[in-house]
Short mmCIF file of C-alpha atoms in Angstrom, two decimals:
data_model
loop_
_atom_site.label_atom_id
_atom_site.label_comp_id
_atom_site.label_asym_id
_atom_site.label_seq_id
_atom_site.Cartn_x
_atom_site.Cartn_y
_atom_site.Cartn_z
CA MET A 23 -115.20 -99.59 -21.55
CA THR A 24 -111.62 -98.50 -22.30
CA ALA A 25 -110.55 -96.40 -25.13
CA LEU A 26 -107.31 -95.94 -26.86
CA MET A 27 -106.09 -92.87 -28.01
CA THR A 28 -102.85 -91.99 -29.85
CA MET A 29 -101.51 -88.27 -29.61
CA GLU A 30 -98.86 -86.83 -31.47
CA HIS A 31 -96.58 -84.64 -29.15
CA SER A 32 -93.34 -83.13 -30.47
CA GLY A 33 -91.62 -81.96 -27.15
CA GLY A 34 -90.27 -83.37 -24.44
CA ASP A 35 -90.71 -82.31 -20.56
CA GLU A 36 -91.11 -78.76 -21.71
CA SER A 37 -94.74 -79.10 -22.26
CA LEU A 38 -95.08 -80.64 -18.76
CA VAL A 39 -93.56 -77.61 -17.56
CA ASP A 40 -95.40 -75.05 -19.50
CA ALA A 41 -98.54 -76.87 -18.17
CA ALA A 42 -97.72 -76.41 -14.67
CA ASN A 43 -96.53 -72.93 -15.05
CA TYR A 44 -99.92 -72.30 -16.61
CA SER A 45 -101.90 -73.76 -13.45
CA ARG A 46 -100.16 -70.96 -11.12
CA ARG A 47 -100.04 -68.24 -13.81
CA TRP A 48 -101.68 -65.70 -11.97
CA TRP A 49 -99.32 -65.95 -9.15
CA ILE A 50 -96.47 -66.24 -11.47
CA LEU A 51 -97.75 -63.06 -12.89
CA GLY A 52 -97.37 -61.50 -9.49
CA VAL A 53 -93.64 -62.74 -9.28
CA LEU A 54 -92.59 -61.45 -13.03
CA GLY A 55 -94.33 -58.08 -12.09
CA ILE A 56 -92.06 -57.53 -9.29
CA ALA A 57 -89.17 -58.28 -10.58
CA GLN A 58 -89.86 -56.48 -13.87
CA LEU A 59 -90.69 -53.30 -11.22
CA MET A 60 -87.45 -53.85 -9.67
CA VAL A 61 -85.34 -53.46 -13.07
CA ILE A 62 -87.47 -50.67 -14.36
CA LEU A 63 -87.78 -48.70 -11.02
CA ASP A 64 -83.90 -48.57 -11.13
CA SER A 65 -83.90 -46.66 -14.30
CA THR A 66 -84.96 -43.28 -12.23
CA ILE A 67 -85.04 -44.15 -8.19
CA VAL A 68 -80.99 -43.68 -8.32
CA ASN A 69 -81.14 -40.91 -10.08
CA ILE A 70 -83.45 -38.80 -7.70
CA ALA A 71 -80.79 -39.74 -4.81
CA LEU A 72 -77.62 -38.64 -6.98
CA PRO A 73 -77.19 -35.37 -5.65
CA THR A 74 -77.27 -36.65 -2.13
CA ALA A 75 -74.74 -39.48 -2.73
CA GLN A 76 -72.42 -37.33 -4.78
CA HIS A 77 -72.19 -34.97 -1.65
CA ASP A 78 -71.75 -37.90 0.69
CA LEU A 79 -69.01 -39.89 -1.43
CA HIS A 80 -67.50 -36.88 -2.72
CA PHE A 81 -67.39 -37.53 -6.29
CA SER A 82 -67.75 -34.53 -8.99
CA ASN A 83 -70.23 -33.74 -11.25
CA ALA A 84 -68.58 -35.46 -14.39
CA ASP A 85 -68.22 -38.67 -12.53
CA ARG A 86 -71.93 -38.79 -11.45
CA GLN A 87 -72.94 -39.41 -14.97
CA TRP A 88 -70.55 -42.71 -14.86
CA ILE A 89 -73.36 -43.81 -11.84
CA VAL A 90 -76.16 -43.92 -14.58
CA THR A 91 -73.44 -44.75 -17.54
CA ALA A 92 -71.86 -47.96 -15.81
CA TYR A 93 -75.63 -49.37 -15.31
CA SER A 94 -76.99 -49.21 -18.80
CA LEU A 95 -73.58 -50.29 -20.42
CA ALA A 96 -73.67 -53.51 -18.89
CA PHE A 97 -77.32 -53.69 -19.02
CA GLY A 98 -77.64 -52.84 -22.74
CA THR A 99 -74.40 -54.88 -24.09
CA LEU A 100 -75.39 -58.21 -22.01
CA LEU A 101 -79.15 -58.30 -23.17
CA LEU A 102 -79.00 -60.63 -25.52
CA LEU A 103 -76.77 -62.97 -24.09
CA GLY A 104 -78.78 -62.83 -21.05
CA GLY A 105 -81.61 -63.67 -23.25
CA ARG A 106 -79.61 -66.64 -24.62
CA ILE A 107 -78.49 -68.15 -21.22
CA GLY A 108 -81.93 -68.15 -20.30
CA ASP A 109 -83.17 -70.17 -23.14
CA MET A 110 -79.99 -72.57 -22.59
CA VAL A 111 -80.07 -73.16 -18.96
CA GLY A 112 -83.82 -72.62 -18.35
CA ARG A 113 -85.75 -69.66 -17.45
CA LYS A 114 -86.53 -69.81 -13.93
CA ARG A 115 -82.61 -70.74 -12.95
CA ALA A 116 -81.94 -67.42 -15.29
CA LEU A 117 -84.23 -65.42 -13.16
CA VAL A 118 -83.52 -66.70 -9.56
CA ILE A 119 -79.59 -66.14 -10.53
CA GLY A 120 -80.50 -62.86 -11.82
CA LEU A 121 -82.50 -61.52 -8.68
CA VAL A 122 -80.30 -63.13 -6.43
CA GLY A 123 -77.15 -61.13 -8.17
CA PHE A 124 -79.03 -57.81 -8.84
CA ALA A 125 -79.59 -57.95 -4.67
CA ALA A 126 -76.35 -58.47 -3.93
CA ALA A 127 -75.12 -55.69 -5.99
CA SER A 128 -77.57 -53.42 -4.59
CA ALA A 129 -76.69 -54.18 -1.18
CA ILE A 130 -72.97 -53.59 -2.30
CA GLY A 131 -74.15 -50.24 -4.16
CA GLY A 132 -75.92 -49.36 -0.98
CA ALA A 133 -72.93 -49.87 1.65
CA SER A 134 -70.34 -48.02 -0.86
CA VAL A 135 -67.69 -46.16 0.98
CA ASN A 136 -66.31 -44.35 -2.04
CA PHE A 137 -67.13 -43.82 -6.03
CA ALA A 138 -65.52 -46.57 -7.23
CA MET A 139 -67.43 -49.14 -5.08
CA LEU A 140 -70.81 -47.30 -6.20
CA VAL A 141 -69.72 -47.56 -9.74
CA ILE A 142 -68.67 -51.48 -9.80
CA ALA A 143 -72.21 -52.00 -8.01
CA ARG A 144 -73.87 -50.62 -10.70
CA THR A 145 -72.21 -52.11 -13.34
CA VAL A 146 -72.43 -55.80 -11.80
CA GLN A 147 -76.36 -54.62 -11.08
CA GLY A 148 -76.99 -54.08 -14.76
CA ALA A 149 -75.25 -57.43 -15.77
CA PHE A 150 -77.87 -59.33 -13.60
CA GLY A 151 -80.36 -57.14 -14.66
CA ALA A 152 -79.44 -58.31 -18.11
CA LEU A 153 -79.74 -62.03 -17.38
CA LEU A 154 -83.22 -61.61 -15.30
CA ALA A 155 -85.06 -59.19 -17.50
CA PRO A 156 -85.26 -61.28 -20.54
CA SER A 157 -86.42 -64.19 -18.64
CA VAL A 158 -89.48 -62.29 -16.83
CA LEU A 159 -90.55 -61.53 -20.68
CA ALA A 160 -89.97 -65.08 -21.80
CA LEU A 161 -91.92 -66.80 -18.64
CA LEU A 162 -94.37 -64.48 -19.23
CA THR A 163 -94.80 -65.45 -23.45
CA THR A 164 -94.78 -68.97 -22.35
CA THR A 165 -97.15 -69.03 -19.53
CA PHE A 166 -99.95 -66.98 -21.29
CA THR A 167 -101.02 -68.85 -24.20
CA ASN A 168 -104.47 -68.51 -24.25
CA PRO A 169 -105.41 -65.40 -26.58
CA ASN A 170 -107.71 -63.89 -23.83
CA GLU A 171 -105.61 -64.10 -20.78
CA ARG A 172 -102.36 -63.00 -22.69
CA GLY A 173 -104.01 -59.77 -23.40
CA ARG A 174 -104.91 -58.89 -19.64
CA ALA A 175 -101.25 -60.54 -18.54
CA PHE A 176 -99.52 -58.35 -21.06
CA GLY A 177 -101.80 -55.02 -20.27
CA ILE A 178 -100.60 -55.52 -16.60
CA TYR A 179 -97.00 -56.27 -17.72
CA GLY A 180 -96.95 -53.12 -20.11
CA ALA A 181 -98.46 -51.07 -17.33
CA ILE A 182 -95.59 -51.97 -15.28
CA ALA A 183 -92.93 -51.20 -17.56
CA GLY A 184 -94.56 -47.92 -18.72
CA ALA A 185 -95.31 -46.71 -15.37
CA GLY A 186 -92.03 -48.21 -13.68
CA GLY A 187 -89.91 -44.95 -14.30
CA ALA A 188 -92.61 -42.80 -12.71
CA LEU A 189 -92.97 -44.84 -9.63
CA GLY A 190 -89.04 -44.90 -9.11
CA LEU A 191 -89.37 -41.01 -8.86
CA LEU A 192 -91.83 -41.27 -6.54
CA LEU A 193 -90.33 -44.38 -4.40
CA GLY A 194 -86.89 -42.22 -5.34
CA GLY A 195 -88.08 -39.06 -3.28
CA ILE A 196 -90.04 -40.63 -0.37
CA LEU A 197 -86.46 -42.77 0.55
CA THR A 198 -84.33 -40.01 -0.38
CA SER A 199 -86.44 -37.16 1.77
CA TYR A 200 -87.12 -39.58 4.92
CA ALA A 201 -84.53 -42.30 4.87
CA SER A 202 -81.27 -42.15 2.96
CA TRP A 203 -80.07 -42.19 -0.58
CA ARG A 204 -78.65 -45.77 -0.06
CA TRP A 205 -82.15 -47.03 0.55
CA THR A 206 -83.07 -46.37 -2.82
CA LEU A 207 -80.73 -49.50 -3.53
CA PHE A 208 -81.33 -51.07 -0.08
CA VAL A 209 -84.99 -51.48 -1.50
CA ASN A 210 -84.12 -53.80 -4.41
CA LEU A 211 -83.66 -56.19 -1.63
CA VAL A 212 -87.44 -56.14 -0.57
CA PHE A 213 -88.31 -56.64 -4.44
CA ALA A 214 -85.79 -59.39 -4.99
CA ALA A 215 -86.71 -61.18 -1.92
CA SER A 216 -90.04 -61.40 -2.88
CA ALA A 217 -89.58 -62.30 -6.42
CA ILE A 218 -87.20 -65.13 -5.32
CA ALA A 219 -89.79 -66.99 -2.78
CA GLY A 220 -92.49 -66.60 -5.57
CA ALA A 221 -90.38 -68.03 -8.11
CA VAL A 222 -89.22 -70.88 -6.05
CA LEU A 223 -92.86 -71.63 -4.78
CA TRP A 224 -94.77 -71.50 -8.11
CA LEU A 225 -92.37 -71.27 -10.90
CA LYS A 226 -91.98 -75.16 -12.28
CA SER A 227 -88.08 -75.81 -12.76
CA ASP A 228 -86.92 -76.50 -16.44
CA GLU A 229 -84.10 -77.58 -18.13
CA GLY A 230 -83.80 -75.12 -20.63
CA VAL A 231 -85.11 -75.36 -24.53
CA ASP A 232 -81.99 -74.47 -26.55
CA HIS A 233 -78.96 -76.52 -26.31
CA ASP A 234 -77.01 -75.39 -29.58
CA PRO A 235 -73.54 -74.24 -29.51
CA LEU A 236 -73.05 -70.48 -28.56
CA ASP A 237 -72.38 -67.98 -31.52
CA LEU A 238 -69.16 -66.46 -30.03
CA PRO A 239 -68.37 -64.19 -33.23
CA GLY A 240 -71.85 -62.73 -32.86
CA LEU A 241 -71.76 -62.49 -29.18
CA PHE A 242 -68.28 -60.38 -29.49
CA LEU A 243 -70.08 -58.19 -32.61
CA VAL A 244 -73.30 -57.32 -31.03
CA ALA A 245 -71.83 -57.10 -27.43
CA GLY A 246 -69.18 -54.49 -28.87
CA GLY A 247 -71.66 -52.91 -31.25
CA LEU A 248 -74.01 -52.43 -28.48
CA PHE A 249 -71.37 -51.14 -26.02
CA SER A 250 -70.03 -48.35 -28.85
CA VAL A 251 -73.44 -47.15 -29.51
CA VAL A 252 -74.32 -46.62 -25.73
CA PHE A 253 -71.10 -45.00 -24.62
CA GLY A 254 -71.07 -42.84 -27.66
CA PHE A 255 -74.14 -41.34 -26.89
CA SER A 256 -73.24 -41.13 -23.22
CA HIS A 257 -70.06 -39.80 -24.15
CA ALA A 258 -71.92 -36.96 -26.51
CA ASP A 259 -73.90 -36.05 -23.19
CA THR A 260 -70.87 -35.17 -21.14
CA THR A 261 -68.90 -33.46 -24.25
CA ALA A 262 -70.15 -32.83 -27.63
CA TRP A 263 -71.40 -34.50 -30.88
CA SER A 264 -67.99 -33.44 -32.57
CA ASN A 265 -65.88 -34.87 -30.05
CA PRO A 266 -63.55 -37.63 -31.73
CA VAL A 267 -64.13 -39.92 -29.07
CA THR A 268 -67.97 -39.94 -29.58
CA ILE A 269 -67.58 -39.92 -33.46
CA GLY A 270 -65.20 -42.80 -33.25
CA PHE A 271 -67.63 -45.10 -30.57
CA LEU A 272 -70.66 -44.04 -32.83
CA VAL A 273 -69.29 -45.18 -35.88
CA ALA A 274 -67.62 -48.64 -34.63
CA GLY A 275 -70.88 -49.28 -33.12
CA VAL A 276 -72.40 -48.93 -36.39
CA VAL A 277 -69.83 -50.94 -38.29
CA LEU A 278 -69.70 -53.72 -35.30
CA LEU A 279 -73.61 -54.25 -35.49
CA GLY A 280 -73.73 -54.20 -39.21
CA ALA A 281 -71.46 -57.11 -39.30
CA PHE A 282 -73.59 -58.89 -36.73
CA ALA A 283 -76.90 -58.52 -38.77
CA TYR A 284 -74.25 -59.98 -41.80
CA ILE A 285 -73.06 -62.56 -39.68
CA GLU A 286 -76.10 -63.85 -38.09
CA THR A 287 -77.37 -64.94 -41.66
CA ARG A 288 -74.36 -66.99 -42.14
CA VAL A 289 -73.88 -68.96 -39.13
CA SER A 290 -75.61 -72.49 -38.26
CA TYR A 291 -76.57 -71.42 -34.77
CA PRO A 292 -77.27 -67.28 -34.78
CA LEU A 293 -77.49 -65.81 -31.34
CA LEU A 294 -80.19 -63.52 -33.04
CA PRO A 295 -81.85 -65.74 -35.50
CA PRO A 296 -83.39 -63.33 -38.15
CA ARG A 297 -86.36 -65.34 -37.78
CA VAL A 298 -87.09 -63.23 -35.00
CA VAL A 299 -86.88 -59.90 -36.07
CA LEU A 300 -87.67 -60.43 -39.95
CA SER A 301 -91.45 -60.41 -38.86
CA ARG A 302 -93.21 -57.14 -39.56
CA THR A 303 -95.25 -57.56 -36.51
CA ARG A 304 -92.17 -58.46 -34.15
CA GLY A 305 -89.44 -56.10 -35.78
CA GLY A 306 -92.27 -53.39 -35.89
CA SER A 307 -93.05 -53.60 -32.11
CA ALA A 308 -89.00 -53.43 -31.43
CA LEU A 309 -89.18 -50.21 -33.52
CA VAL A 310 -92.01 -48.64 -31.52
CA MET A 311 -90.14 -49.84 -28.54
CA LEU A 312 -86.88 -47.77 -29.57
CA PHE A 313 -88.95 -44.47 -30.70
CA ALA A 314 -90.98 -44.67 -27.62
CA SER A 315 -88.36 -44.81 -25.39
CA ILE A 316 -86.14 -42.38 -26.83
CA GLY A 317 -89.43 -40.02 -26.11
CA LEU A 318 -89.95 -41.00 -22.52
CA PHE A 319 -86.94 -39.68 -21.32
CA GLY A 320 -88.31 -36.46 -22.50
CA VAL A 321 -91.42 -36.88 -20.01
CA PHE A 322 -89.77 -38.16 -16.91
CA LEU A 323 -86.33 -36.41 -16.85
CA PHE A 324 -87.58 -32.66 -17.89
CA LEU A 325 -90.80 -32.94 -16.50
CA THR A 326 -89.16 -33.65 -13.10
CA TYR A 327 -86.76 -30.52 -13.89
CA TYR A 328 -89.84 -28.23 -14.42
CA LEU A 329 -91.65 -29.59 -11.61
CA GLN A 330 -89.16 -28.94 -9.03
CA SER A 331 -87.03 -26.31 -10.66
CA THR A 332 -89.75 -23.99 -12.05
CA LEU A 333 -92.96 -24.74 -9.76
CA GLY A 334 -90.53 -25.49 -6.70
CA PHE A 335 -92.35 -29.06 -5.89
CA SER A 336 -90.60 -31.25 -3.48
CA PRO A 337 -89.22 -34.59 -4.65
CA VAL A 338 -91.82 -36.39 -2.98
CA LYS A 339 -94.61 -34.19 -4.13
CA THR A 340 -92.96 -34.55 -7.63
CA GLY A 341 -93.48 -38.31 -7.58
CA VAL A 342 -96.92 -38.11 -6.49
CA ALA A 343 -97.59 -35.42 -9.63
CA PHE A 344 -96.89 -38.56 -11.90
CA LEU A 345 -99.22 -40.71 -9.81
CA PRO A 346 -102.32 -39.97 -12.70
CA LEU A 347 -99.82 -40.80 -15.57
CA VAL A 348 -99.52 -44.09 -13.96
CA ALA A 349 -103.45 -44.67 -13.33
CA ALA A 350 -104.57 -43.60 -17.31
CA LEU A 351 -101.40 -45.90 -18.67
CA ALA A 352 -102.85 -49.05 -16.20
CA ALA A 353 -106.64 -48.45 -17.41
CA THR A 354 -105.68 -47.96 -21.00
CA ALA A 355 -103.31 -50.75 -21.28
CA GLN A 356 -105.80 -53.20 -20.19
CA VAL A 357 -108.35 -52.04 -22.74
CA SER A 358 -105.73 -52.15 -25.52
CA ASN A 359 -104.41 -55.37 -24.78
CA GLN A 360 -107.77 -56.95 -23.71
CA ILE A 361 -110.35 -55.53 -26.31
CA LEU A 362 -108.83 -53.69 -29.02
CA LEU A 363 -105.57 -55.66 -29.62
CA PRO A 364 -106.83 -59.11 -29.99
CA ARG A 365 -109.77 -57.71 -32.57
CA ILE A 366 -108.04 -55.11 -34.81
CA GLY A 367 -104.32 -55.81 -34.00
CA PRO A 368 -101.40 -53.32 -33.57
CA LYS A 369 -101.67 -51.48 -36.92
CA PRO A 370 -104.19 -49.22 -35.86
CA ILE A 371 -103.79 -48.64 -32.45
CA VAL A 372 -100.00 -48.25 -31.89
CA PRO A 373 -99.65 -45.45 -34.31
CA ILE A 374 -102.61 -43.77 -32.98
CA GLY A 375 -100.75 -44.26 -29.31
CA LEU A 376 -97.82 -42.73 -30.70
CA LEU A 377 -99.54 -40.03 -32.10
CA VAL A 378 -101.70 -39.25 -28.77
CA SER A 379 -98.22 -38.98 -26.50
CA ALA A 380 -96.68 -36.46 -29.03
CA ALA A 381 -100.01 -34.46 -28.87
CA ALA A 382 -99.62 -34.36 -25.23
CA LEU A 383 -96.11 -33.60 -25.12
CA PHE A 384 -96.91 -30.65 -27.79
CA GLY A 385 -99.20 -29.55 -24.62
CA LEU A 386 -96.19 -29.61 -22.53
CA HIS A 387 -93.96 -27.54 -24.20
CA LEU A 388 -96.80 -24.65 -24.09
CA VAL A 389 -96.02 -24.82 -20.20
CA GLY A 390 -94.97 -21.13 -18.50
CA LEU A 391 -93.26 -19.78 -15.50
CA HIS A 392 -96.09 -19.62 -13.45
CA SER A 393 -98.29 -22.13 -14.93
CA SER A 394 -100.77 -24.13 -13.00
CA TYR A 395 -100.03 -28.07 -12.42
CA LEU A 396 -103.97 -28.56 -12.48
CA SER A 397 -104.61 -26.49 -15.40
CA HIS A 398 -101.20 -26.71 -17.77
CA VAL A 399 -99.25 -30.18 -16.46
CA LEU A 400 -102.18 -32.86 -15.14
CA PRO A 401 -104.34 -32.87 -18.23
CA TYR A 402 -101.29 -33.68 -20.49
CA LEU A 403 -100.28 -36.14 -18.27
CA LEU A 404 -103.55 -37.96 -18.66
CA VAL A 405 -103.81 -37.99 -22.12
CA LEU A 406 -99.85 -39.03 -22.24
CA GLY A 407 -100.83 -42.01 -20.20
CA VAL A 408 -103.53 -42.83 -22.59
CA GLY A 409 -100.81 -42.77 -25.66
CA PHE A 410 -98.67 -45.17 -23.54
CA GLY A 411 -101.45 -47.61 -22.96
CA LEU A 412 -102.46 -47.67 -26.59
CA SER A 413 -98.35 -47.65 -27.78
CA VAL A 414 -96.13 -49.12 -25.10
CA ALA A 415 -98.38 -51.84 -23.47
CA PRO A 416 -99.36 -53.53 -26.71
CA ALA A 417 -95.72 -53.35 -28.19
CA PHE A 418 -94.81 -55.81 -25.67
CA SER A 419 -97.36 -58.32 -26.37
CA THR A 420 -96.64 -58.43 -30.37
CA GLY A 421 -92.94 -58.08 -29.74
CA THR A 422 -92.85 -61.99 -28.65
CA LEU A 423 -95.93 -62.87 -30.87
CA GLY A 424 -95.72 -66.01 -32.34
CA LEU A 425 -92.18 -66.62 -31.12
CA ALA A 426 -91.20 -70.62 -30.24
CA PRO A 427 -90.37 -71.17 -26.80
CA ASP A 428 -86.51 -71.90 -28.14
CA ASP A 429 -86.49 -68.14 -29.27
CA ALA A 430 -88.59 -66.56 -26.64
CA GLY A 431 -85.58 -65.95 -24.37
CA VAL A 432 -83.80 -63.97 -27.28
CA GLY A 433 -86.61 -62.38 -28.48
CA SER A 434 -87.28 -61.03 -25.09
CA ALA A 435 -83.83 -59.50 -24.83
CA THR A 436 -84.02 -57.91 -28.21
CA LEU A 437 -87.38 -55.94 -27.05
CA ASN A 438 -85.57 -55.08 -24.23
CA THR A 439 -82.41 -53.98 -26.07
CA ALA A 440 -84.53 -51.39 -28.00
CA GLN A 441 -85.90 -50.05 -24.78
CA GLN A 442 -82.67 -49.79 -23.32
CA VAL A 443 -80.74 -48.30 -26.37
CA GLY A 444 -83.79 -46.30 -26.90
CA GLY A 445 -83.36 -44.74 -23.35
CA SER A 446 -79.76 -44.01 -23.77
CA ILE A 447 -80.25 -42.53 -27.46
CA GLY A 448 -82.98 -40.21 -25.71
CA THR A 449 -80.61 -38.81 -22.50
CA SER A 450 -77.78 -37.78 -24.64
CA LEU A 451 -80.05 -36.32 -27.63
CA LEU A 452 -82.44 -34.39 -25.48
CA ASN A 453 -80.00 -33.85 -22.89
CA THR A 454 -77.88 -31.93 -25.88
CA VAL A 455 -81.20 -30.31 -27.31
CA ALA A 456 -81.74 -28.70 -23.85
CA ALA A 457 -78.04 -27.27 -23.42
CA GLY A 458 -78.53 -25.97 -26.75
CA ALA A 459 -81.69 -24.37 -25.85
CA VAL A 460 -80.15 -22.58 -22.98
CA THR A 461 -77.45 -21.48 -24.56
CA SER A 462 -79.20 -20.02 -27.36
CA TYR A 463 -81.84 -18.30 -25.42
CA LEU A 464 -78.99 -16.49 -23.07
CA VAL A 465 -77.37 -14.81 -26.06
CA GLY A 466 -77.73 -11.00 -26.22
CA ARG A 467 -79.58 -11.26 -23.22
CA ALA A 468 -78.22 -10.05 -19.50
CA LEU A 469 -77.49 -13.16 -17.24
CA THR A 470 -79.66 -12.46 -14.54
CA PRO A 471 -81.61 -14.62 -12.21
CA ALA A 472 -85.02 -13.86 -14.63
CA ASN A 473 -83.66 -14.82 -17.63
CA ARG A 474 -81.36 -17.74 -16.56
CA GLN A 475 -84.78 -19.05 -15.00
CA ALA A 476 -86.30 -18.37 -18.50
CA ALA A 477 -83.53 -19.95 -20.26
CA LEU A 478 -84.37 -23.08 -18.26
CA LEU A 479 -87.76 -23.16 -18.91
CA HIS A 480 -86.83 -22.95 -22.60
CA SER A 481 -84.46 -25.88 -22.38
CA TYR A 482 -87.76 -27.98 -20.94
CA THR A 483 -90.11 -27.07 -23.70
CA THR A 484 -87.56 -27.16 -26.46
CA ALA A 485 -87.12 -31.07 -24.96
CA PHE A 486 -90.65 -31.74 -24.98
CA LEU A 487 -91.31 -30.37 -28.42
CA TRP A 488 -88.26 -32.83 -29.49
CA SER A 489 -90.07 -35.56 -28.07
CA ALA A 490 -93.11 -35.07 -29.83
CA VAL A 491 -91.44 -35.29 -32.92
CA ILE A 492 -89.66 -38.29 -31.78
CA PHE A 493 -93.28 -39.79 -31.30
CA VAL A 494 -94.55 -38.85 -34.38
CA ALA A 495 -91.73 -40.28 -36.22
CA GLY A 496 -92.10 -43.29 -34.38
CA ALA A 497 -96.10 -43.34 -35.64
CA ILE A 498 -95.42 -42.96 -39.44
CA VAL A 499 -92.12 -45.86 -38.84
CA ALA A 500 -95.13 -48.14 -37.10
CA GLY A 501 -97.75 -47.26 -39.59
CA LEU A 502 -95.62 -48.39 -42.38
CA VAL A 503 -93.72 -51.15 -40.78
CA LEU A 504 -97.20 -52.90 -38.71
CA GLU A 505 -99.21 -55.36 -40.31
CA ARG A 506 -103.01 -55.51 -40.53
CA GLY A 507 -104.74 -58.17 -38.94
CA SER A 508 -106.28 -59.43 -36.04
CA LEU A 509 -103.78 -60.51 -33.18
CA ALA A 510 -104.73 -64.36 -34.02
CA ALA A 511 -104.14 -64.08 -37.56
CA LEU A 512 -100.63 -62.02 -37.14
CA ALA A 513 -99.88 -64.63 -34.84
CA ALA A 514 -100.28 -67.69 -37.36
CA GLU A 515 -98.78 -65.63 -39.85
CA SER A 516 -95.24 -64.45 -37.67
CA SER A 517 -95.29 -68.44 -36.19
CA VAL A 518 -91.83 -69.87 -37.56
CA ALA A 519 -90.56 -72.96 -36.58
CA LYS A 520 -86.76 -73.46 -35.33
CA PRO A 521 -85.40 -75.20 -38.18
CA GLU A 522 -83.15 -77.96 -37.33
CA PRO A 523 -79.73 -78.90 -39.04
CA GLY A 524 -80.51 -82.39 -39.65
CA LEU A 525 -83.47 -84.46 -40.15
CA ALA A 526 -86.21 -83.15 -38.02
CA GLU A 527 -87.17 -85.14 -34.99
CA PRO A 528 -90.04 -87.20 -35.65
CA PRO A 529 -93.46 -86.88 -33.58
CA ARG A 530 -93.68 -88.98 -30.39
CA ILE A 531 -96.61 -91.50 -30.38
CA HIS A 532 -98.05 -91.69 -27.22
CA VAL A 533 -100.80 -94.52 -26.36
CA CYS A 534 -103.14 -93.20 -23.48
CA ARG A 535 -105.82 -95.38 -21.85
CA VAL A 536 -108.60 -93.45 -20.98
CA ARG A 537 -111.51 -94.91 -19.20
CA ILE A 538 -115.04 -93.86 -20.58
CA ALA A 539 -118.02 -94.83 -18.52
CA CYS A 540 -120.99 -95.80 -20.49
CA ARG A 541 -124.52 -96.54 -19.45
#
């Protein structure tokens, strides 16, 4: 007997693509994890190699900052455009193009013969990173739609994103010590090749879900605003907050971003639709990512300084010292995303996670010149991993919660932008605080080696204390902004369909013949 069934279907081939990707979802998660790890590693792996690269290519301390700044400027400025391009041309295509471009730029950077060549390569790296990073998170969002599996997948993704910086320190130390600083860039070819092969094998090609005209006024405003903010904070790090150039760029950034926010509510096809960030769940997650990224810098940079300069750790030993944090973060991320988040939502666990991180950093600010790693550093690293697993990992999941496929790319880019801008703010703010702490400690003291060492320690502990304050501020903001409710309830409340400029397309009627065997 054959029964006739009538089904409403509002999409086109996109649903078939999602279904094909879902059947290979765990392989796809591996591909996306490799791509994300490559981008996150690059934020710290090169930092370890900078002194060696500086000696090899003969550039100054002032120029050294541009190796980091060039990447941050391109990456932070172009993220929203990268997310929009992924929505237009297809996430698989954007991912593969981004991986190929990132690998090519890494190869050029590793083969650099002078400072200019290295800076250009880092800039191109950042541009292609801005294309692939939103596609990674958007593909994860659209591939894992089952609530239980989504929690597990985002737990793994959040662990990679949170622990990538520490793993970069380890890998950077190993490559710099036993190979060459150039391999901190060449290693990206291995990651990219693996991810490209996996994407070609397991990701179904899609034609894009958003073909609206590009919002050029919004693009120029947000690109100019983000560039000005990132450059302003970077400039403050190398000069002073009172420097006219620093003030000018920061003011310009605020004005341009304010104009961008106003324009997006007036244009027909906004680059960043207000519906993406007006949800308290998604908007609050972006704010959590911003505050957490500011505070994270204090851990990875100043704790590295403390372990190497004060306790005498080698680069490799320093990287190994961070591994307990990675393990605690990975374990807690699975618990928070699979068990806690689906049942009670982000409202209680994310603020608690930020407060736990603040407590760990407050403990780290009590370390001394002769403190033991096992008794004075390791316990706080474990607590910090738990805090990150309760806050950063869930924020990746709730930051794209309830988004329609059309908005997944730009929503992912928004979350990545908050993370990148937060890192830039943390770099300049905490470096400035640390430098001021050194100066204030040495006032009225003789410039003996012992006092210099004590002054450096004071700068590290001051940075830890300020990082703790930043996490407390983030916890307060998260507690005020995030909504209560289970993940399913929040997803239903946050879901906003993309409005059509004209009449909505009527649901397509499909007639399917399903054979039913009867006895």
